[in-house]
Structures are given as C-alpha cells and as structure tokens.
Short mmCIF file of C-alpha atoms in Angstrom, two decimals:
data_model
loop_
_atom_site.label_atom_id
_atom_site.label_comp_id
_atom_site.label_asym_id
_atom_site.label_seq_id
_atom_site.Cartn_x
_atom_site.Cartn_y
_atom_site.Cartn_z
CA UNK G 1468 -59.67 -13.03 -29.96
CA UNK G 1469 -63.01 -13.55 -28.35
CA UNK G 1470 -62.22 -12.52 -24.77
CA UNK G 1471 -60.76 -9.09 -25.46
CA UNK G 1472 -62.79 -6.13 -26.67
CA UNK G 1473 -60.23 -4.46 -28.87
CA UNK G 1474 -60.56 -1.77 -31.53
CA UNK G 1475 -59.87 -2.79 -35.09
CA UNK G 1476 -56.59 -1.69 -36.52
CA UNK G 1477 -56.74 1.55 -38.50
CA UNK G 1478 -57.05 1.44 -42.25
CA UNK G 1479 -55.46 4.82 -42.90
CA UNK G 1480 -52.89 4.23 -45.66
CA UNK G 1481 -49.20 5.00 -45.21
CA UNK G 1482 -46.41 4.85 -47.74
CA UNK G 1483 -42.67 4.30 -48.01
CA UNK G 1484 -40.59 6.42 -50.36
CA UNK G 1485 -37.59 4.88 -52.04
CA UNK G 1486 -34.50 5.95 -50.15
CA UNK G 1487 -36.24 6.19 -46.78
CA UNK G 1488 -34.61 4.21 -43.99
CA UNK G 1489 -36.33 0.93 -43.27
CA UNK G 1490 -35.92 -1.41 -40.29
CA UNK G 1491 -36.28 -4.46 -42.46
CA UNK G 1492 -37.54 -5.74 -45.77
CA UNK G 1493 -40.92 -6.51 -44.22
CA UNK G 1494 -41.55 -2.87 -43.35
CA UNK G 1495 -42.48 -2.58 -47.00
CA UNK G 1496 -45.58 -4.57 -46.24
CA UNK G 1497 -46.93 -1.84 -44.02
CA UNK G 1498 -47.07 0.51 -47.01
CA UNK G 1499 -50.54 1.36 -48.24
CA UNK G 1500 -51.41 3.38 -51.32
CA UNK G 1501 -52.49 6.98 -50.97
CA UNK G 1502 -56.00 8.00 -51.91
CA UNK G 1503 -56.17 9.79 -55.23
CA UNK G 1504 -58.83 11.30 -57.39
CA UNK G 1505 -61.06 8.85 -59.20
CA UNK G 1506 -59.48 9.47 -62.60
CA UNK G 1507 -55.91 9.16 -61.33
CA UNK G 1508 -56.66 5.97 -59.43
CA UNK G 1509 -58.27 4.49 -62.54
CA UNK G 1510 -55.26 5.45 -64.67
CA UNK G 1511 -52.79 3.98 -62.20
CA UNK G 1512 -54.89 0.86 -61.88
CA UNK G 1513 -54.69 0.35 -65.63
CA UNK G 1514 -50.91 0.87 -65.55
CA UNK G 1515 -50.57 -1.64 -62.76
CA UNK G 1516 -52.67 -4.26 -64.47
CA UNK G 1517 -50.66 -3.86 -67.66
CA UNK G 1518 -47.36 -4.17 -65.80
CA UNK G 1519 -48.40 -7.27 -63.91
CA UNK G 1520 -50.40 -9.01 -66.65
CA UNK G 1521 -48.02 -8.20 -69.49
CA UNK G 1522 -45.84 -10.88 -71.17
CA UNK G 1523 -43.16 -12.11 -68.83
CA UNK G 1524 -45.61 -12.27 -65.95
CA UNK G 1525 -47.49 -15.49 -66.59
CA UNK G 1526 -49.58 -15.34 -63.43
CA UNK G 1527 -52.23 -12.68 -62.84
CA UNK G 1528 -52.57 -11.19 -59.38
CA UNK G 1529 -55.77 -9.90 -57.89
CA UNK G 1530 -54.39 -6.70 -56.38
CA UNK G 1531 -56.87 -4.09 -55.12
CA UNK G 1532 -56.93 -0.79 -57.06
CA UNK G 1533 -55.59 1.23 -54.11
CA UNK G 1534 -52.43 -0.86 -54.17
CA UNK G 1535 -51.55 0.64 -57.53
CA UNK G 1536 -51.87 4.21 -56.25
CA UNK G 1537 -48.15 4.64 -55.69
CA UNK G 1538 -46.20 7.83 -55.95
CA UNK G 1539 -43.07 7.99 -58.05
CA UNK G 1540 -40.38 5.56 -56.79
CA UNK G 1541 -42.66 4.18 -54.09
CA UNK G 1542 -42.83 0.44 -53.49
CA UNK G 1543 -45.46 -1.93 -52.21
CA UNK G 1544 -45.24 -5.61 -51.42
CA UNK G 1545 -48.38 -7.73 -51.48
CA UNK G 1546 -49.05 -11.42 -51.10
CA UNK G 1547 -50.38 -13.39 -54.00
CA UNK G 1548 -53.94 -14.32 -52.94
CA UNK G 1549 -53.34 -17.84 -54.22
CA UNK G 1550 -50.64 -18.25 -51.58
CA UNK G 1551 -53.00 -17.41 -48.75
CA UNK G 1552 -55.29 -20.21 -49.96
CA UNK G 1553 -52.50 -22.74 -50.37
CA UNK G 1554 -53.31 -25.89 -48.34
CA UNK G 1555 -49.88 -25.93 -46.67
CA UNK G 1556 -50.14 -22.26 -45.69
CA UNK G 1557 -53.62 -22.86 -44.25
CA UNK G 1558 -52.33 -25.94 -42.41
CA UNK G 1559 -49.45 -23.94 -40.93
CA UNK G 1560 -51.83 -21.24 -39.72
CA UNK G 1561 -54.14 -23.80 -38.14
CA UNK G 1562 -51.25 -25.49 -36.29
CA UNK G 1563 -50.00 -22.14 -34.99
CA UNK G 1564 -53.50 -21.11 -33.89
CA UNK G 1565 -54.04 -24.39 -32.03
CA UNK G 1566 -50.62 -24.05 -30.37
CA UNK G 1567 -51.35 -20.51 -29.16
CA UNK G 1568 -54.78 -21.53 -27.88
CA UNK G 1569 -53.31 -24.50 -26.01
CA UNK G 1570 -50.66 -22.29 -24.39
CA UNK G 1571 -53.18 -19.63 -23.34
CA UNK G 1572 -56.10 -21.91 -22.49
CA UNK G 1573 -55.89 -21.15 -18.75
CA UNK G 1574 -56.33 -17.45 -19.53
CA UNK G 1575 -59.41 -18.17 -21.65
CA UNK G 1576 -57.86 -16.52 -24.67
CA UNK G 1577 -59.01 -17.86 -28.01
CA UNK G 1578 -57.28 -16.93 -31.26
CA UNK G 1579 -59.33 -17.39 -34.43
CA UNK G 1580 -57.33 -15.48 -37.06
CA UNK G 1581 -53.63 -14.76 -36.80
CA UNK G 1582 -53.69 -11.42 -38.60
CA UNK G 1583 -56.73 -10.10 -36.71
CA UNK G 1584 -55.72 -11.36 -33.28
CA UNK G 1585 -51.95 -10.79 -33.27
CA UNK G 1586 -51.58 -7.31 -34.74
CA UNK G 1587 -51.94 -5.19 -31.57
CA UNK G 1588 -49.54 -7.14 -29.36
CA UNK G 1589 -52.04 -8.23 -26.69
CA UNK G 1590 -51.98 -11.94 -27.50
CA UNK G 1591 -48.25 -11.83 -28.23
CA UNK G 1592 -47.72 -10.22 -24.83
CA UNK G 1593 -49.56 -13.04 -23.03
CA UNK G 1594 -47.87 -15.70 -25.14
CA UNK G 1595 -44.38 -14.34 -24.37
CA UNK G 1596 -45.13 -14.23 -20.64
CA UNK G 1597 -46.44 -17.81 -20.71
CA UNK G 1598 -43.45 -19.16 -22.63
CA UNK G 1599 -40.78 -17.35 -20.62
CA UNK G 1600 -42.39 -17.31 -17.20
CA UNK G 1601 -41.61 -13.60 -16.96
CA UNK G 1602 -43.76 -10.50 -16.62
CA UNK G 1603 -43.72 -7.52 -18.95
CA UNK G 1604 -44.72 -4.09 -17.65
CA UNK G 1605 -47.15 -2.93 -20.34
CA UNK G 1606 -50.82 -1.92 -20.26
CA UNK G 1607 -53.23 -4.83 -20.51
CA UNK G 1608 -55.56 -3.09 -22.98
CA UNK G 1609 -54.76 -0.25 -25.37
CA UNK G 1610 -57.52 1.59 -27.17
CA UNK G 1611 -55.67 4.08 -29.36
CA UNK G 1612 -53.52 3.43 -32.40
CA UNK G 1613 -50.57 5.14 -30.72
CA UNK G 1614 -51.05 3.00 -27.63
CA UNK G 1615 -51.12 -0.13 -29.75
CA UNK G 1616 -47.88 0.84 -31.47
CA UNK G 1617 -46.18 1.64 -28.15
CA UNK G 1618 -47.25 -1.63 -26.57
CA UNK G 1619 -46.36 -3.68 -29.63
CA UNK G 1620 -42.94 -2.01 -29.74
CA UNK G 1621 -42.21 -3.02 -26.13
CA UNK G 1622 -43.50 -6.56 -26.63
CA UNK G 1623 -41.51 -7.10 -29.83
CA UNK G 1624 -38.33 -5.83 -28.19
CA UNK G 1625 -38.78 -8.44 -25.46
CA UNK G 1626 -39.57 -11.16 -28.01
CA UNK G 1627 -36.58 -10.25 -30.20
CA UNK G 1628 -34.27 -10.29 -27.19
CA UNK G 1629 -35.53 -13.73 -26.22
CA UNK G 1630 -35.05 -15.00 -29.77
CA UNK G 1631 -31.51 -13.64 -29.90
CA UNK G 1632 -32.01 -10.82 -32.42
CA UNK G 1633 -29.43 -8.52 -30.88
CA UNK G 1634 -27.73 -7.44 -34.10
CA UNK G 1635 -29.38 -9.14 -37.06
CA UNK G 1636 -32.74 -7.81 -38.23
CA UNK G 1637 -35.78 -10.09 -37.88
CA UNK G 1638 -38.30 -10.61 -40.66
CA UNK G 1639 -40.98 -8.72 -38.75
CA UNK G 1640 -41.36 -5.25 -37.29
CA UNK G 1641 -43.87 -3.13 -35.41
CA UNK G 1642 -45.13 -1.72 -38.71
CA UNK G 1643 -45.52 -5.06 -40.46
CA UNK G 1644 -47.21 -6.83 -37.54
CA UNK G 1645 -49.56 -3.92 -36.80
CA UNK G 1646 -50.58 -3.74 -40.45
CA UNK G 1647 -51.64 -7.41 -40.18
CA UNK G 1648 -48.95 -8.64 -42.53
CA UNK G 1649 -49.55 -12.38 -42.38
CA UNK G 1650 -46.08 -13.25 -43.72
CA UNK G 1651 -44.35 -11.27 -40.97
CA UNK G 1652 -46.67 -12.77 -38.34
CA UNK G 1653 -45.99 -16.30 -39.62
CA UNK G 1654 -42.23 -15.72 -39.50
CA UNK G 1655 -42.55 -14.45 -35.92
CA UNK G 1656 -44.66 -17.37 -34.68
CA UNK G 1657 -42.55 -20.01 -36.43
CA UNK G 1658 -39.47 -18.50 -34.75
CA UNK G 1659 -41.19 -18.79 -31.35
CA UNK G 1660 -42.21 -22.40 -32.02
CA UNK G 1661 -38.66 -23.35 -32.94
CA UNK G 1662 -37.02 -21.45 -30.09
CA UNK G 1663 -39.22 -22.93 -27.38
CA UNK G 1664 -39.28 -26.40 -28.94
CA UNK G 1665 -43.07 -26.40 -29.04
CA UNK G 1666 -44.53 -29.94 -29.21
CA UNK G 1667 -45.98 -29.42 -32.67
CA UNK G 1668 -44.99 -30.62 -36.12
CA UNK G 1669 -44.82 -27.74 -38.59
CA UNK G 1670 -45.42 -28.46 -42.28
CA UNK G 1671 -42.06 -28.37 -44.00
CA UNK G 1672 -40.91 -26.11 -46.83
CA UNK G 1673 -43.88 -23.76 -46.82
CA UNK G 1674 -43.51 -20.91 -49.31
CA UNK G 1675 -45.63 -17.89 -50.17
CA UNK G 1676 -45.46 -15.75 -53.28
CA UNK G 1677 -44.76 -12.07 -52.69
CA UNK G 1678 -45.34 -9.46 -55.42
CA UNK G 1679 -43.34 -6.23 -55.16
CA UNK G 1680 -44.61 -3.31 -57.22
CA UNK G 1681 -42.62 -0.12 -57.83
CA UNK G 1682 -43.54 2.94 -59.88
CA UNK G 1683 -40.81 4.45 -62.06
CA UNK G 1684 -41.33 7.12 -64.71
CA UNK G 1685 -45.07 6.77 -64.31
CA UNK G 1686 -45.02 3.04 -65.04
CA UNK G 1687 -45.72 0.40 -62.44
CA UNK G 1688 -43.33 -2.56 -62.59
CA UNK G 1689 -43.90 -5.75 -60.65
CA UNK G 1690 -41.71 -8.66 -59.64
CA UNK G 1691 -42.63 -11.77 -57.75
CA UNK G 1692 -40.54 -13.65 -55.19
CA UNK G 1693 -40.92 -16.87 -53.27
CA UNK G 1694 -40.56 -16.33 -49.53
CA UNK G 1695 -39.79 -19.41 -47.42
CA UNK G 1696 -41.64 -19.61 -44.12
CA UNK G 1697 -40.58 -23.05 -42.86
CA UNK G 1698 -37.72 -25.40 -43.63
CA UNK G 1699 -37.14 -29.04 -42.66
CA UNK G 1700 -37.22 -29.77 -38.95
CA UNK G 1701 -36.86 -32.69 -36.60
CA UNK G 1702 -39.32 -33.55 -33.84
CA UNK G 1703 -37.91 -30.83 -31.59
CA UNK G 1704 -38.37 -28.05 -34.11
CA UNK G 1705 -34.74 -27.71 -35.11
CA UNK G 1706 -33.47 -27.77 -38.66
CA UNK G 1707 -33.15 -31.38 -39.69
CA UNK G 1708 -29.50 -32.06 -40.51
CA UNK G 1709 -28.68 -35.70 -39.86
CA UNK G 1710 -25.07 -36.47 -39.02
CA UNK G 1711 -22.92 -39.07 -37.27
CA UNK G 1712 -24.11 -38.01 -33.82
CA UNK G 1713 -27.71 -38.82 -34.69
CA UNK G 1714 -26.58 -42.32 -35.60
CA UNK G 1715 -24.43 -42.67 -32.48
CA UNK G 1716 -27.19 -41.62 -30.11
CA UNK G 1717 -29.96 -43.52 -31.86
CA UNK G 1718 -28.19 -46.70 -32.93
CA UNK G 1719 -24.79 -47.09 -31.29
CA UNK G 1720 -24.81 -46.15 -27.59
CA UNK G 1721 -21.66 -48.24 -26.99
CA UNK G 1722 -19.70 -46.19 -29.52
CA UNK G 1723 -21.22 -43.01 -28.13
CA UNK G 1724 -19.62 -43.76 -24.77
CA UNK G 1725 -16.22 -44.01 -26.44
CA UNK G 1726 -16.70 -40.66 -28.20
CA UNK G 1727 -17.77 -38.95 -24.97
CA UNK G 1728 -14.74 -40.34 -23.14
CA UNK G 1729 -12.42 -39.09 -25.88
CA UNK G 1730 -13.93 -35.60 -25.77
CA UNK G 1731 -13.72 -35.46 -21.97
CA UNK G 1732 -10.06 -36.47 -22.14
CA UNK G 1733 -9.38 -33.81 -24.77
CA UNK G 1734 -11.12 -31.09 -22.76
CA UNK G 1735 -9.48 -31.98 -19.45
CA UNK G 1736 -6.04 -32.05 -21.08
CA UNK G 1737 -6.39 -28.30 -21.66
CA UNK G 1738 -8.51 -27.27 -18.67
CA UNK G 1739 -5.91 -28.88 -16.41
CA UNK G 1740 -3.65 -25.91 -17.21
CA UNK G 1741 -6.09 -23.85 -15.09
CA UNK G 1742 -6.58 -26.65 -12.56
CA UNK G 1743 -10.10 -27.41 -13.78
CA UNK G 1744 -11.64 -30.72 -14.68
CA UNK G 1745 -15.01 -31.77 -16.11
CA UNK G 1746 -16.83 -35.08 -15.75
CA UNK G 1747 -20.21 -34.56 -17.43
CA UNK G 1748 -20.26 -32.99 -20.90
CA UNK G 1749 -23.83 -31.76 -20.60
CA UNK G 1750 -23.90 -30.37 -17.08
CA UNK G 1751 -20.38 -28.97 -16.98
CA UNK G 1752 -20.71 -26.96 -20.18
CA UNK G 1753 -24.28 -25.69 -19.83
CA UNK G 1754 -23.33 -22.37 -18.16
CA UNK G 1755 -20.72 -21.56 -20.83
CA UNK G 1756 -17.90 -20.79 -18.36
CA UNK G 1757 -15.69 -23.75 -19.23
CA UNK G 1758 -16.40 -23.24 -22.91
CA UNK G 1759 -15.13 -19.64 -22.74
CA UNK G 1760 -12.01 -20.67 -20.83
CA UNK G 1761 -11.40 -23.58 -23.19
CA UNK G 1762 -11.53 -21.27 -26.21
CA UNK G 1763 -8.87 -19.04 -24.68
CA UNK G 1764 -6.62 -22.03 -24.01
CA UNK G 1765 -7.06 -23.50 -27.48
CA UNK G 1766 -6.76 -20.17 -29.26
CA UNK G 1767 -3.72 -19.08 -27.28
CA UNK G 1768 -5.22 -15.86 -25.96
CA UNK G 1769 -6.49 -14.52 -22.65
CA UNK G 1770 -10.25 -14.15 -22.37
CA UNK G 1771 -11.00 -11.01 -20.31
CA UNK G 1772 -13.06 -12.05 -17.32
CA UNK G 1773 -15.35 -9.06 -17.69
CA UNK G 1774 -16.45 -10.33 -21.11
CA UNK G 1775 -18.47 -13.19 -19.63
CA UNK G 1776 -20.13 -14.24 -16.38
CA UNK G 1777 -17.80 -16.34 -14.20
CA UNK G 1778 -20.68 -17.24 -11.87
CA UNK G 1779 -23.86 -16.90 -13.97
CA UNK G 1780 -26.94 -16.29 -11.88
CA UNK G 1781 -29.65 -17.11 -14.37
CA UNK G 1782 -30.35 -18.69 -17.74
CA UNK G 1783 -29.87 -15.41 -19.64
CA UNK G 1784 -26.32 -15.09 -18.33
CA UNK G 1785 -25.62 -18.70 -19.28
CA UNK G 1786 -26.92 -18.10 -22.80
CA UNK G 1787 -24.76 -14.98 -23.08
CA UNK G 1788 -21.71 -16.98 -22.01
CA UNK G 1789 -22.27 -19.68 -24.63
CA UNK G 1790 -23.01 -17.09 -27.31
CA UNK G 1791 -19.74 -15.34 -26.46
CA UNK G 1792 -17.87 -18.66 -26.71
CA UNK G 1793 -19.46 -19.23 -30.13
CA UNK G 1794 -18.12 -15.83 -31.21
CA UNK G 1795 -14.65 -16.85 -30.05
CA UNK G 1796 -14.93 -20.06 -32.06
CA UNK G 1797 -15.57 -18.06 -35.19
CA UNK G 1798 -12.67 -15.73 -34.33
CA UNK G 1799 -10.25 -18.68 -34.46
CA UNK G 1800 -11.55 -19.81 -37.84
CA UNK G 1801 -14.25 -22.31 -36.99
CA UNK G 1802 -17.61 -22.08 -38.78
CA UNK G 1803 -20.58 -20.75 -36.85
CA UNK G 1804 -21.98 -23.62 -34.75
CA UNK G 1805 -25.24 -25.04 -36.03
CA UNK G 1806 -26.45 -25.38 -32.46
CA UNK G 1807 -28.02 -22.48 -30.61
CA UNK G 1808 -26.60 -21.23 -27.30
CA UNK G 1809 -29.93 -22.21 -25.76
CA UNK G 1810 -29.35 -25.83 -26.82
CA UNK G 1811 -26.13 -26.02 -24.81
CA UNK G 1812 -27.81 -24.38 -21.80
CA UNK G 1813 -30.73 -26.80 -22.09
CA UNK G 1814 -28.21 -29.69 -22.04
CA UNK G 1815 -29.05 -30.99 -25.49
CA UNK G 1816 -26.46 -33.76 -25.82
CA UNK G 1817 -26.26 -33.76 -29.62
CA UNK G 1818 -25.61 -30.02 -29.70
CA UNK G 1819 -22.92 -30.19 -27.03
CA UNK G 1820 -21.20 -33.09 -28.78
CA UNK G 1821 -21.21 -31.29 -32.12
CA UNK G 1822 -19.66 -28.15 -30.64
CA UNK G 1823 -16.95 -30.01 -28.75
CA UNK G 1824 -16.20 -32.32 -31.66
CA UNK G 1825 -15.60 -29.31 -33.92
CA UNK G 1826 -13.01 -28.10 -31.38
CA UNK G 1827 -11.49 -31.58 -31.14
CA UNK G 1828 -11.16 -31.80 -34.92
CA UNK G 1829 -9.34 -28.46 -35.18
CA UNK G 1830 -7.17 -28.64 -32.06
CA UNK G 1831 -6.58 -32.36 -31.45
CA UNK G 1832 -2.83 -31.99 -32.10
CA UNK G 1833 -2.53 -28.76 -30.09
CA UNK G 1834 -0.29 -29.32 -27.05
#
C-alpha cells in the first residue's frame, strides 16, 4: 500500500507439530521450516523431491528447500506455483484489488498486492470501517510484529463477527493472514464481497492446488488437494440457485401477487392467536420478531422472550433475531435456510419468500 510506511512482515520461520491445537486448517499455512545445517537441509530436500516427484505424483512442484526442513510429524501446506499464475486466480485478485481501491479511494489508500498489503491488518481495518460505517478502537500504525498480531487479532474478530462466524471456524486466521497466505486472504475477501453484496462480478469456480507435506519416519510424503475459492453467484454475489421464485419475480408478477397473498393469509392465521397481523412481507419480517413468534406458534412451544429482542434497536439485533428464528426452524425439522439473516433484514424479497414458503409447505395443514 503506497500511502502507509509499514515494516515488512517477519520471515522468521515457525512450525506446527502434529497434535498441537490449531484454530483452523489454514493455520497450517503459517508453518515455516526450521533452519538446519547445510547437510541436513540438502538431505531433507532430496527426500522431499523424491516424495513429490515419485510415481503417483504426476505433477512436479517447485517448493523451496526450506519447506522440506520439517521435523518428525510436522506438516506444511504450500500452494502450487502454477495455481498462483492461473488466469482465473489472477483475474480474481485483480477484481478484489480494484474493489478495495474503489472503497478506500477517499482515504487515498492504494492496494497493489493482496498478500503484501493485507497481512498486517491496516487495510483490512479501514475496509471494515468503510463497509460497516463503524469505528474500531485500534492503533492506526503498528511497527512491531507483536503489535501487528495484536491489531490483526482485533480486526479479524470484528470481521468474523460481522460475517457471522460465531461458532464455525473461518478459513483464515491471524497466523495465516499475517504470514501472507494468499489462499486465506482470498477466502476472507471473497466472504466480504459476498456479505456486503459488492457491485462486482467474481469469476466463478476458481480453484487453487494446495500441496500438504508431512514427514513420517524420516520420509517426506506429499498430497495435493484442490481448494475452491469461489462458487457460482448471481449479480448480487449470492450463490446462484435458480428456483420458482426467480421465475415468479422475473417473469410472472401477476402470479407473484397471488403467492404473496397466500403467504400473508397463512401467517396472519397463526399470528392472530397473539392478536398480531402483518401486511407487508418484507417490512414486517425484517426485524425477526414476528418470525420468532411465528416459529413458536407453528412448533407448539413458547419462545422465551429473553432469547430474542422484542424491540430491536439496531441492525445487529435484527440479524440476531432472524438467526435465532432460523435455529428454531431447524429445531422443528426444517433444513437450514439458504438465505442469510442479513438478507431478511435487508428486505430481500426472494429470501423472505423462500423462508416463509418453507414454513407454509410444512405447516399448511396445521390448525
């Protein structure tokens, strides 16, 4: 990034021993081989080349010698250099760079390389603030490695909370981002693009080849895996899964009105038991309150009022309400909704219709 005078990330190697606790699979990428004597490094390099280039491994990988310097039972994951030069991977990086630069243009921040400019959390910090409209209390510039880690940890916690990673583990971590792991950084940025519905078209079905090496009994074994970075998306960045509602909204507005009327009738039939009534599917369900109450009525159980926000004060509380309602839907045997809680809060009509129609299908005969 041209406007910030930042120290380069350290190159001191670190390792992960098999059996050590890891935050996620991508922590493995932060592992770097330990320095050994010249003879030992040469011997291990030969072992590694034999393991990777031997029959059964048709492709040869240009892995630096230090990557083979693993201790017993240690693992290392590296990216096949051919993947980094793949036209679709390069295209994805260019689109993400242009998007970041457009978002941060007013702050005169220019990103040139994702791995070099994203690793310390400074650009990510500014990007998160711009996208959310919130402020994060962290130092603007950090000079030390420890300071970088501390800042990046705070920034990633905020990002993960925004993206909804409350329980599941994301495909990035402080260690992987700070070590300039391009796969982890790509996963992170693609998640941000999709969450905030960025006005960009991502190349679909982008894969990279990951090689995982592990040393056992003095022999280095290697396996390769295909890691998917992007899937198929529509114009708004969501996974592209065409269904009847796409057709209704795009091609049959008259029939759409009939469907909406049927769903409103179904909902009001049950909400009337609590003396509630809705008129607009989008607006009336966006805060999640009616959805939580409706789930209790349909499921035949009382929803404790302290479990959700009866009068949500902000978007976060609305999202939490809808997410809680989605959990209740799964508790009664419905599949996890394909929509995100944010889609309901943002009054995305297709998402709201899909959620309500799933309830209608299961409980249409429920008195």
